[in-house]
Amino acid sequence: MIGVIANGVEHSAIVEFFELFKTPWEFWRPGNRYDVLLCSNSPVPENDARLLLLYSSQQQAFERCRGIKTQSVRGHQFVSFRGERMPIYGNCLLFDGQGDKVLLHPGTNSAAAISMASGGRAVVRLGFDLFEEVLHLLTKGQPAELAGIPTLELHISLLRELIVRQGVPLVEILPMPAGYRFIVCLTHDVDHPRVRYHMCDHTMFGFLYRALIGSVIDFCRGRRSLPQVVTNWKAAFSLPLVFAGIVKDFWNQVDWYLELERDFASTFFVIPTKGNAGVDSEGRTKRKRASRYALTDIADDLKKLLSANCEIAVHGIDAWRDSAKGRDECQDVQKITGTAETGVRMHWLYFDSQAPATLEKAGYSYDSTIGYNETIGYRAGTTQVFKHAEVDHLLELPLHIMDTALFYPSYMNLPNDRARAAMLPLIENVTRFGGVLTINWHDRSLGPERLWGDAYLALLRDLRDCTPWFATALQTVSWFRRRRTASFVRIAHDGNSVRVQTATDPAAADLLALTLRVYNRASSSHRLGSKENGMFEDFTIDGSDEVLVAA
Ligand SMILES: [Zn+2]
């Protein structure tokens, strides 16, 4: 059990941090015994913990008493954790001269964290504010240039490693369903379901330019094959026949998606209202943002998707800033799906700090907007579904990979092979840390002139090789919700018996089981796994009530 002492302002970040690192903990209570005592910017009380963790970017009694030299460095630093770069967004205190270096500050070659033995126990002094970092990640998020670093997962890994390395018993509920290394959430924003809804608008002229001229330029630069140029030219010249309804609309790719994802699960975000551009955070209207289709226009597609067990969710226009409009958008889609729980992702990823509360008030179950338009990676630094501080029920499914970020000339502008190479580290990260990899491939992206189908196929192959659980957005969120409701009822001091209580909600019974990982058991007869963090055993929590890990 971890006891945590911190300022009141950090409490919400602490609670959320321990939903992501799902291990027994509580706010420190006088008289209680803890294996690990974590002090964040706080004086250390009388205690007999085997491991004392002191997080703070301010000078503390620990270094003053020992005469350890310190140096303060301001904002946006990197520290090195097992040779891996980890950004620290707040201030950082560096230590010189004493103790083992746990984290290195490569800029100065000083330590950003040191450990030392003290009176029969270990003390680790970390020169940053963990929960301010967590708050920063979950609210402001990471800048695009650091998008590739799953910083929040690294903080969890560091804390886990410090505990396990000290030989302290530790249990946690893993962020992946039993039997799988991670979850994949395939999603599609439905922005342009038909080219024929765009007669003589900016979208059509943009298409013609890119198909006829852009394709040739790309061919000359070695980024398009000749057959692709031919396909795009044919599509461009067939446009009058498409408008006349004589030949198939080449932006309608629902059948191909259903074929590609036959063995998987996927989620389609549809725009509920036609012709409404909404407004941005400055109150401006950008007419291009308005959709050119109504839900009735794509009723056949929606029927097909529902009968293939795809999820249909809201691609919101105004929901992020107006809960009444958000409720209307939600109800428009619920009329089609008939489901009680509906999720949302805002068109163009519009969002602000009020948006979670507004979306919750509008009745949404989850949001999946937190990602980047311009790059791929981890805006919130995490592979996990999380909860914003201002809401009770709404969960956030972070968005990690979007096709337009990879291929648009103004964004990453990658050819297929480099796009695949850019996505592989994200697959490696989610394999290593668990959680979910959320992908958005737009509705029209398989058709001309984008022709991003090959890249999508390669991605699906790479993912299938890792045998993840392919789940809809709602299934993913529901699974994480189930994990969040699990609580540790009783943990024996030696880690040999643990009782976990999980939700008794009958809806949760259909979801995949949770896994309890137990490190450093005192009397384990067989050890199943070993990672950088030491020895552990895994137990499946498959009952709806509790699990007992017997000695
Ligand atoms: Zn959109």
Coordinates of C-alpha atoms and ligand atoms in Angstrom, one line a residue:
M1 CA 0.0 0.0 0.0
I2 CA 1.2 3.5 -0.9
G3 CA 0.5 6.4 1.4
V4 CA 0.5 9.8 -0.4
I5 CA 0.9 13.2 1.2
A6 CA 0.4 16.2 -1.0
N7 CA -1.2 19.7 -1.1
G8 CA -4.9 19.8 -1.6
V9 CA -4.5 21.4 -5.0
E10 CA -2.8 18.2 -6.3
H11 CA -5.5 15.8 -5.0
S12 CA -7.6 15.5 -8.2
A13 CA -4.4 14.8 -10.3
I14 CA -3.3 12.2 -7.7
V15 CA -6.7 10.4 -7.8
E16 CA -6.5 10.2 -11.6
F17 CA -2.9 9.1 -11.6
F18 CA -3.8 6.1 -9.5
E19 CA -6.7 5.2 -11.8
L20 CA -4.0 4.9 -14.5
F21 CA -1.5 3.2 -12.2
K22 CA -4.1 1.0 -10.7
T23 CA -2.5 0.0 -7.4
P24 CA -3.5 0.2 -3.8
W25 CA -3.0 3.6 -2.3
E26 CA -4.6 6.2 0.0
F27 CA -4.0 9.6 1.2
W28 CA -1.7 9.3 4.3
R29 CA -3.5 8.8 7.5
P30 CA -1.6 9.2 10.8
G31 CA -1.1 5.9 12.6
N32 CA -1.5 3.8 9.4
R33 CA 1.5 1.7 8.2
Y34 CA 2.6 2.0 4.5
D35 CA 5.2 0.0 2.5
V36 CA 5.8 3.1 0.4
L37 CA 5.3 6.7 1.5
L38 CA 5.1 9.2 -1.3
C39 CA 5.5 12.9 -0.3
S40 CA 4.8 15.5 -2.9
N41 CA 6.0 18.9 -1.8
S42 CA 5.3 18.0 1.8
P43 CA 7.2 17.5 5.0
V44 CA 7.8 13.9 5.9
P45 CA 5.8 12.6 8.9
E46 CA 7.0 10.0 11.4
N47 CA 6.8 6.7 9.5
D48 CA 8.3 3.2 9.1
A49 CA 7.9 2.8 5.3
R50 CA 10.4 0.7 3.5
L51 CA 10.6 3.2 0.7
L52 CA 10.3 6.9 0.9
L53 CA 9.7 8.8 -2.3
L54 CA 10.2 12.6 -2.1
Y55 CA 8.9 14.5 -5.2
S56 CA 9.5 18.2 -5.3
S57 CA 11.1 20.8 -7.5
Q58 CA 11.6 23.0 -4.4
Q59 CA 14.4 22.5 -1.9
Q60 CA 13.5 20.1 0.9
A61 CA 14.9 19.3 4.4
F62 CA 16.3 16.0 2.9
E63 CA 19.1 17.7 0.9
R64 CA 19.6 20.6 3.3
C65 CA 20.3 18.1 6.2
R66 CA 22.8 16.2 4.1
G67 CA 24.5 19.2 2.5
I68 CA 23.6 18.0 -1.0
K69 CA 24.2 20.7 -3.6
T70 CA 21.2 21.6 -5.7
Q71 CA 20.5 23.7 -8.7
S72 CA 17.1 24.7 -10.0
V73 CA 16.3 24.7 -13.8
R74 CA 13.2 26.2 -15.2
G75 CA 10.5 24.5 -17.4
H76 CA 10.7 22.1 -20.4
Q77 CA 13.7 20.0 -19.4
F78 CA 14.5 16.5 -20.4
V79 CA 15.6 13.9 -17.9
S80 CA 16.9 10.5 -18.9
F81 CA 15.2 7.4 -17.4
R82 CA 17.1 4.2 -18.3
G83 CA 18.5 6.0 -21.3
E84 CA 15.0 7.1 -22.4
R85 CA 14.1 10.8 -22.8
M86 CA 11.4 12.0 -20.5
P87 CA 10.2 15.6 -20.6
I88 CA 9.6 17.6 -17.4
Y89 CA 7.3 20.5 -18.1
G90 CA 7.5 22.3 -14.8
N91 CA 10.7 23.3 -12.9
C92 CA 13.3 20.7 -12.0
L93 CA 15.8 20.5 -9.1
L94 CA 19.1 18.9 -9.8
F95 CA 21.4 17.2 -7.3
D96 CA 25.2 16.9 -7.2
G97 CA 27.6 14.8 -5.3
Q98 CA 25.7 12.2 -3.3
G99 CA 23.5 9.1 -3.8
D100 CA 22.9 6.9 -6.8
K101 CA 21.7 8.7 -9.9
V102 CA 18.1 7.5 -10.7
L103 CA 17.4 10.1 -13.3
L104 CA 20.0 12.0 -15.2
H105 CA 19.7 15.6 -16.5
P106 CA 21.8 15.3 -19.7
G107 CA 22.0 19.1 -20.1
T108 CA 24.2 19.4 -17.0
N109 CA 25.1 15.8 -16.3
S110 CA 23.6 16.3 -12.8
A111 CA 21.0 14.0 -11.3
A112 CA 17.3 14.9 -11.5
A113 CA 16.6 12.1 -8.9
I114 CA 18.9 10.3 -6.5
S115 CA 18.4 7.4 -4.2
M116 CA 20.2 6.4 -1.0
A117 CA 19.9 4.1 1.9
S118 CA 18.9 5.8 5.2
G119 CA 18.3 4.0 8.5
G120 CA 17.4 0.6 7.0
R121 CA 15.2 1.9 4.2
A122 CA 15.6 3.5 0.8
V123 CA 14.9 7.2 0.1
V124 CA 14.5 8.5 -3.4
R125 CA 14.5 12.2 -3.9
L126 CA 13.0 13.3 -7.3
G127 CA 13.5 16.9 -8.3
F128 CA 10.2 17.5 -10.0
D129 CA 6.5 17.7 -9.1
L130 CA 4.9 14.5 -10.3
F131 CA 1.3 15.5 -9.9
E132 CA 1.8 18.9 -11.5
E133 CA 3.3 17.0 -14.4
V134 CA 0.3 14.8 -14.5
L135 CA -2.1 17.8 -14.4
H136 CA -0.1 19.5 -17.1
L137 CA -0.3 16.4 -19.4
L138 CA -4.1 15.8 -18.8
T139 CA -5.1 19.5 -19.3
K140 CA -2.6 21.4 -21.4
G141 CA -1.0 18.4 -23.0
Q142 CA 2.3 18.0 -24.8
P143 CA 3.5 20.2 -27.7
A144 CA 3.5 18.5 -31.1
E145 CA 7.3 18.2 -31.2
L146 CA 7.2 15.9 -28.2
A147 CA 4.0 14.0 -29.2
G148 CA 5.9 10.8 -29.7
I149 CA 6.8 10.4 -26.0
P150 CA 4.2 8.6 -23.8
T151 CA 5.4 10.7 -20.8
L152 CA 2.6 9.8 -18.4
E153 CA 3.3 6.1 -19.0
L154 CA 7.0 6.8 -18.3
H155 CA 6.1 8.4 -14.9
I156 CA 4.1 5.3 -14.0
S157 CA 6.9 3.0 -15.1
L158 CA 9.5 5.0 -13.1
L159 CA 7.3 4.8 -9.9
R160 CA 6.7 1.1 -10.4
E161 CA 10.3 0.4 -11.0
L162 CA 11.4 2.3 -7.8
I163 CA 9.0 0.2 -5.7
V164 CA 9.7 -3.2 -7.3
R165 CA 13.5 -2.7 -7.3
Q166 CA 13.3 -2.1 -3.5
G167 CA 11.7 -5.5 -3.1
V168 CA 8.5 -4.1 -1.8
P169 CA 5.4 -6.2 -2.6
L170 CA 3.2 -4.5 -5.2
V171 CA 0.0 -5.4 -7.0
E172 CA -1.7 -3.6 -9.9
I173 CA -4.6 -4.1 -12.3
L174 CA -3.1 -3.9 -15.7
P175 CA -4.3 -1.5 -18.4
M176 CA -5.1 -4.3 -20.8
P177 CA -7.8 -7.0 -20.9
A178 CA -6.8 -10.5 -19.8
G179 CA -5.3 -12.4 -22.7
Y180 CA -4.2 -9.4 -24.7
R181 CA -1.3 -7.0 -24.7
F182 CA -3.3 -4.0 -25.7
I183 CA -6.5 -2.7 -27.4
V184 CA -6.9 -1.3 -30.9
C185 CA -9.7 1.1 -31.6
L186 CA -10.2 1.6 -35.3
T187 CA -12.3 4.7 -36.0
H188 CA -13.5 6.7 -39.0
D189 CA -14.6 10.3 -39.1
V190 CA -17.3 10.6 -41.7
D191 CA -16.6 14.0 -43.2
H192 CA -17.1 13.4 -47.0
P193 CA -19.2 10.3 -47.6
R194 CA -19.9 11.2 -51.3
V195 CA -18.0 13.4 -53.8
R196 CA -21.4 14.1 -55.5
Y197 CA -22.4 16.3 -52.5
H198 CA -19.6 18.7 -53.5
M199 CA -20.6 19.9 -56.9
C200 CA -18.6 23.1 -57.7
D201 CA -17.6 23.7 -54.1
H202 CA -14.0 24.2 -52.7
T203 CA -13.8 20.5 -51.9
M204 CA -14.5 19.5 -55.5
F205 CA -11.9 22.0 -56.9
G206 CA -9.4 20.9 -54.4
F207 CA -10.0 17.3 -55.4
L208 CA -9.6 18.1 -59.1
Y209 CA -6.3 19.9 -58.5
R210 CA -4.8 17.2 -56.4
A211 CA -6.1 14.4 -58.7
L212 CA -5.0 15.9 -62.0
I213 CA -1.9 18.0 -61.1
G214 CA -0.9 17.0 -57.6
S215 CA -0.8 13.3 -58.5
V216 CA 1.6 14.0 -61.4
I217 CA 3.9 16.1 -59.3
D218 CA 3.9 13.3 -56.7
F219 CA 4.7 10.8 -59.4
C220 CA 7.6 12.9 -60.6
R221 CA 8.9 13.0 -57.0
G222 CA 8.6 9.3 -56.7
R223 CA 5.7 9.4 -54.2
R224 CA 2.9 8.0 -56.4
S225 CA 2.9 5.0 -58.8
L226 CA 1.8 5.4 -62.4
P227 CA -1.3 3.2 -61.7
Q228 CA -2.3 5.6 -58.9
V229 CA -2.0 8.6 -61.3
V230 CA -4.2 6.8 -63.8
T231 CA -6.7 5.9 -61.1
N232 CA -6.9 9.6 -60.0
W233 CA -7.2 10.9 -63.6
K234 CA -10.0 8.4 -64.3
A235 CA -11.8 9.5 -61.2
A236 CA -11.5 13.1 -62.1
F237 CA -12.8 12.6 -65.6
S238 CA -15.6 10.4 -64.3
L239 CA -16.9 13.2 -62.1
P240 CA -19.7 14.3 -64.4
L241 CA -21.0 10.7 -64.5
V242 CA -20.7 10.5 -60.7
F243 CA -22.7 13.7 -60.3
A244 CA -25.3 12.2 -62.8
G245 CA -25.6 9.1 -60.7
I246 CA -24.4 6.9 -63.6
V247 CA -21.2 5.5 -62.0
K248 CA -20.4 4.6 -58.4
D249 CA -19.4 7.4 -56.1
F250 CA -15.7 6.8 -55.5
W251 CA -15.7 8.5 -52.1
N252 CA -18.3 6.0 -50.7
Q253 CA -15.8 3.5 -49.2
V254 CA -18.1 1.9 -46.6
D255 CA -18.1 -1.5 -48.4
W256 CA -14.3 -1.6 -48.5
Y257 CA -14.0 -0.7 -44.9
L258 CA -16.5 -3.4 -43.9
E259 CA -14.5 -5.9 -46.0
L260 CA -11.1 -4.8 -44.5
E261 CA -12.4 -4.8 -40.9
R262 CA -14.6 -7.9 -41.2
D263 CA -12.8 -9.6 -38.4
F264 CA -12.3 -6.5 -36.3
A265 CA -14.5 -3.9 -34.7
S266 CA -14.7 -0.2 -35.7
T267 CA -16.5 3.0 -34.9
F268 CA -17.8 5.6 -37.3
F269 CA -18.2 9.2 -36.2
V270 CA -21.0 10.9 -38.2
I271 CA -21.9 14.6 -38.4
P272 CA -25.5 15.0 -37.3
T273 CA -26.4 18.2 -39.1
K274 CA -25.9 19.3 -42.7
G275 CA -24.7 22.8 -43.5
N276 CA -23.7 23.9 -40.0
A277 CA -20.2 25.1 -39.6
G278 CA -20.4 25.9 -35.9
V279 CA -17.9 28.4 -34.4
D280 CA -14.3 28.0 -33.3
S281 CA -12.9 29.1 -29.9
E282 CA -12.6 32.7 -31.1
G283 CA -16.3 32.7 -32.1
R284 CA -15.4 32.7 -35.8
T285 CA -17.3 30.6 -38.4
K286 CA -15.3 28.8 -41.1
R287 CA -17.8 27.8 -43.7
K288 CA -15.6 25.0 -45.0
R289 CA -16.2 23.2 -41.7
A290 CA -19.9 22.6 -42.5
S291 CA -20.8 19.1 -43.7
R292 CA -22.6 18.6 -47.0
Y293 CA -24.5 15.5 -46.0
A294 CA -27.5 14.8 -43.8
L295 CA -27.9 11.6 -41.8
T296 CA -30.8 10.7 -44.1
D297 CA -28.4 10.9 -47.1
I298 CA -26.3 8.0 -45.7
A299 CA -29.1 6.0 -44.2
D300 CA -28.2 2.9 -46.2
D301 CA -24.5 3.1 -45.1
L302 CA -25.6 3.5 -41.5
K303 CA -27.9 0.4 -41.7
K304 CA -25.0 -1.6 -43.2
L305 CA -22.6 -0.5 -40.4
L306 CA -25.1 -1.3 -37.7
S307 CA -25.8 -4.7 -39.1
A308 CA -22.1 -5.4 -39.2
N309 CA -21.9 -4.5 -35.4
C310 CA -20.0 -1.3 -36.0
E311 CA -20.5 1.5 -33.5
I312 CA -21.9 4.8 -34.7
A313 CA -21.0 7.9 -32.7
V314 CA -21.3 11.6 -33.0
H315 CA -18.8 13.7 -35.0
G316 CA -19.8 16.9 -33.2
I317 CA -20.1 20.4 -34.5
D318 CA -21.2 22.5 -31.6
A319 CA -21.4 19.9 -28.8
W320 CA -18.0 21.0 -27.3
R321 CA -19.2 24.5 -26.5
D322 CA -22.9 24.3 -26.1
S323 CA -24.5 21.5 -24.1
A324 CA -28.0 22.1 -25.5
K325 CA -26.8 21.8 -29.0
G326 CA -24.6 18.9 -27.9
R327 CA -27.7 17.1 -26.6
D328 CA -29.5 17.7 -30.0
E329 CA -26.5 16.3 -31.9
C330 CA -26.4 13.3 -29.5
Q331 CA -30.2 12.6 -29.9
D332 CA -30.0 12.9 -33.7
V333 CA -27.6 10.0 -33.8
Q334 CA -29.3 8.0 -31.0
K335 CA -32.5 8.0 -33.2
I336 CA -30.5 5.8 -35.6
T337 CA -28.5 3.7 -33.2
G338 CA -31.1 3.3 -30.5
T339 CA -28.3 3.1 -27.9
A340 CA -28.3 4.7 -24.6
E341 CA -24.6 5.4 -24.5
T342 CA -23.1 7.6 -27.2
G343 CA -19.6 9.0 -27.7
V344 CA -18.4 12.0 -29.5
R345 CA -15.3 13.3 -31.4
M346 CA -15.4 16.9 -32.4
H347 CA -15.0 17.7 -36.1
W348 CA -11.6 19.4 -36.7
L349 CA -10.8 18.4 -33.1
Y350 CA -12.3 21.6 -31.7
F351 CA -12.0 21.6 -27.9
D352 CA -11.2 23.7 -24.8
S353 CA -10.9 23.4 -21.1
Q354 CA -14.7 23.7 -20.6
A355 CA -15.5 21.1 -23.3
P356 CA -15.4 17.9 -21.0
A357 CA -18.0 19.4 -18.7
T358 CA -20.1 20.7 -21.6
L359 CA -20.0 17.2 -23.3
E360 CA -20.9 15.5 -20.1
K361 CA -23.9 17.8 -19.5
A362 CA -25.0 17.0 -23.1
G363 CA -25.2 13.3 -22.1
Y364 CA -22.1 11.8 -23.8
S365 CA -20.5 8.7 -22.4
Y366 CA -17.0 9.4 -23.8
D367 CA -15.1 11.9 -25.9
S368 CA -12.3 11.0 -28.3
T369 CA -11.0 14.4 -29.4
I370 CA -7.8 14.7 -27.5
G371 CA -5.1 14.2 -30.2
Y372 CA -3.3 16.3 -32.8
N373 CA -4.4 17.5 -36.2
E374 CA -0.7 18.0 -37.3
T375 CA 1.1 15.0 -35.9
I376 CA 0.6 11.5 -34.4
G377 CA 1.3 10.6 -30.8
Y378 CA 0.2 11.3 -27.2
R379 CA -1.2 14.8 -26.5
A380 CA -2.0 13.7 -22.9
G381 CA 1.1 11.6 -22.7
T382 CA -0.9 8.4 -22.2
T383 CA -2.0 5.2 -24.0
Q384 CA -4.9 4.9 -21.5
V385 CA -8.5 6.1 -21.4
F386 CA -8.6 8.8 -18.7
K387 CA -11.0 11.2 -17.0
H388 CA -10.8 14.9 -17.1
A389 CA -10.9 16.5 -13.6
E390 CA -14.1 18.5 -14.1
V391 CA -16.4 15.6 -14.9
D392 CA -17.9 12.6 -13.1
H393 CA -18.8 10.1 -15.9
L394 CA -17.4 11.2 -19.2
L395 CA -14.2 9.4 -20.1
E396 CA -11.6 10.4 -22.7
L397 CA -10.4 8.0 -25.3
P398 CA -7.2 9.7 -26.6
L399 CA -6.7 9.8 -30.3
H400 CA -3.2 8.7 -31.4
I401 CA -3.0 8.3 -35.2
M402 CA -4.8 10.2 -37.8
D403 CA -4.3 9.6 -41.6
T404 CA -4.4 13.3 -42.5
A405 CA -1.6 14.1 -40.0
L406 CA 0.6 11.5 -41.7
F407 CA 0.0 12.5 -45.3
Y408 CA -1.1 16.1 -45.6
P409 CA 1.6 18.2 -47.2
S410 CA 1.1 20.9 -44.5
Y411 CA 1.5 18.3 -41.7
M412 CA 3.9 15.4 -41.7
N413 CA 3.8 14.9 -45.5
L414 CA 5.1 11.3 -45.4
P415 CA 5.3 8.7 -48.2
N416 CA 3.8 5.3 -47.3
D417 CA 6.9 3.6 -46.1
R418 CA 7.9 6.5 -43.8
A419 CA 4.3 6.7 -42.5
R420 CA 4.5 3.0 -41.6
A421 CA 7.9 3.6 -39.9
A422 CA 6.4 6.6 -38.0
M423 CA 3.5 4.4 -36.7
L424 CA 5.6 1.5 -35.6
P425 CA 7.0 3.1 -32.4
L426 CA 3.3 3.8 -31.3
I427 CA 2.6 0.1 -31.7
E428 CA 5.8 -0.8 -29.7
N429 CA 4.7 1.6 -27.0
V430 CA 1.2 0.2 -26.6
T431 CA 2.7 -3.3 -26.6
R432 CA 5.0 -2.3 -23.8
F433 CA 2.7 -0.2 -21.7
G434 CA -0.7 -1.6 -22.5
G435 CA -3.7 0.7 -23.0
V436 CA -5.2 1.5 -26.4
L437 CA -4.0 2.6 -29.8
T438 CA -6.8 4.8 -31.3
I439 CA -6.6 5.3 -35.1
N440 CA -8.7 7.6 -37.2
W441 CA -8.7 6.8 -41.0
H442 CA -11.2 9.2 -42.7
D443 CA -14.2 7.9 -44.7
R444 CA -13.0 9.0 -48.1
S445 CA -9.3 8.2 -47.6
L446 CA -9.4 4.8 -49.4
G447 CA -10.7 6.4 -52.6
P448 CA -9.2 8.8 -55.1
E449 CA -7.4 11.1 -54.8
R450 CA -6.0 10.2 -51.5
L451 CA -5.6 6.4 -52.1
W452 CA -4.4 5.8 -48.6
G453 CA -5.7 2.3 -48.6
D454 CA -2.3 0.6 -49.0
A455 CA -1.0 2.4 -45.9
Y456 CA -4.1 1.4 -44.0
L457 CA -3.7 -2.2 -45.0
A458 CA -0.1 -2.3 -43.9
L459 CA -1.1 -0.8 -40.6
L460 CA -3.8 -3.4 -40.1
R461 CA -1.3 -6.1 -40.9
D462 CA 1.2 -4.7 -38.4
L463 CA -1.5 -4.6 -35.8
R464 CA -2.9 -8.0 -36.4
D465 CA 0.6 -9.5 -36.0
C466 CA 0.5 -8.3 -32.4
T467 CA -3.0 -9.9 -31.8
P468 CA -4.5 -7.1 -29.8
W469 CA -8.2 -6.8 -28.9
F470 CA -9.9 -4.9 -31.6
A471 CA -12.7 -3.1 -29.9
T472 CA -15.2 -0.3 -30.7
A473 CA -14.7 3.0 -28.9
L474 CA -17.5 2.3 -26.6
Q475 CA -16.3 -1.2 -25.8
T476 CA -12.8 0.2 -25.0
V477 CA -14.2 2.9 -22.8
S478 CA -16.5 0.4 -21.0
W479 CA -13.6 -1.9 -20.4
F480 CA -11.6 1.0 -18.8
R481 CA -14.7 2.0 -16.9
R482 CA -14.8 -1.5 -15.4
R483 CA -11.2 -1.3 -14.5
R484 CA -11.8 2.0 -12.8
T485 CA -14.6 0.6 -10.7
A486 CA -12.4 -2.2 -9.4
S487 CA -11.2 -1.6 -5.8
F488 CA -8.7 -3.4 -3.6
V489 CA -10.6 -4.5 -0.6
R490 CA -7.8 -6.2 1.3
I491 CA -4.1 -6.7 0.7
A492 CA -2.0 -8.9 3.1
H493 CA 1.2 -7.2 4.0
D494 CA 3.3 -9.9 2.3
G495 CA 1.4 -9.6 -0.9
N496 CA 0.3 -13.2 -0.7
S497 CA -3.4 -12.5 -0.6
V498 CA -5.3 -9.8 -2.3
R499 CA -9.0 -9.3 -2.5
V500 CA -10.2 -7.2 -5.4
Q501 CA -13.8 -6.1 -5.8
T502 CA -15.0 -5.3 -9.3
A503 CA -18.3 -3.9 -10.6
T504 CA -21.3 -6.1 -10.1
D505 CA -23.0 -4.3 -13.0
P506 CA -24.4 -7.0 -15.3
A507 CA -23.4 -5.0 -18.4
A508 CA -19.8 -5.4 -17.3
A509 CA -20.1 -9.2 -17.3
D510 CA -19.7 -9.2 -21.1
L511 CA -16.5 -7.4 -21.0
L512 CA -13.1 -9.0 -21.0
A513 CA -11.6 -9.8 -17.7
L514 CA -9.1 -7.8 -15.7
T515 CA -5.6 -9.0 -14.8
L516 CA -4.0 -8.6 -11.5
R517 CA -0.2 -8.5 -11.5
V518 CA 1.6 -9.3 -8.3
Y519 CA 5.3 -8.4 -7.9
N520 CA 7.7 -9.6 -5.3
R521 CA 5.6 -12.2 -3.6
A522 CA 7.3 -13.5 -0.5
S523 CA 6.6 -17.2 -1.0
S524 CA 5.9 -17.7 -4.6
S525 CA 6.4 -21.3 -5.8
H526 CA 6.4 -20.5 -9.5
R527 CA 7.3 -17.2 -11.2
L528 CA 5.7 -16.7 -14.5
G529 CA 7.1 -13.5 -15.8
S530 CA 9.9 -11.1 -15.6
K531 CA 10.3 -7.7 -17.1
E532 CA 12.6 -4.8 -16.6
N533 CA 10.6 -4.2 -13.4
G534 CA 11.4 -7.6 -11.8
M535 CA 9.5 -10.8 -11.2
F536 CA 5.8 -11.0 -11.2
E537 CA 2.8 -13.3 -11.5
D538 CA -0.5 -12.6 -13.3
F539 CA -3.9 -13.6 -12.1
T540 CA -7.1 -13.2 -14.0
I541 CA -10.0 -11.6 -12.2
D542 CA -12.8 -13.3 -14.0
G543 CA -15.5 -13.4 -11.3
S544 CA -17.7 -10.4 -11.0
D545 CA -17.0 -10.0 -7.3
E546 CA -13.5 -10.8 -6.0
V547 CA -10.3 -12.7 -6.5
L548 CA -8.1 -14.2 -3.9
V549 CA -4.4 -14.7 -4.6
A550 CA -3.5 -17.5 -2.2
A551 CA 0.0 -18.1 -1.0
Ligands
ZN1 ZN -14.1 15.8 -39.2

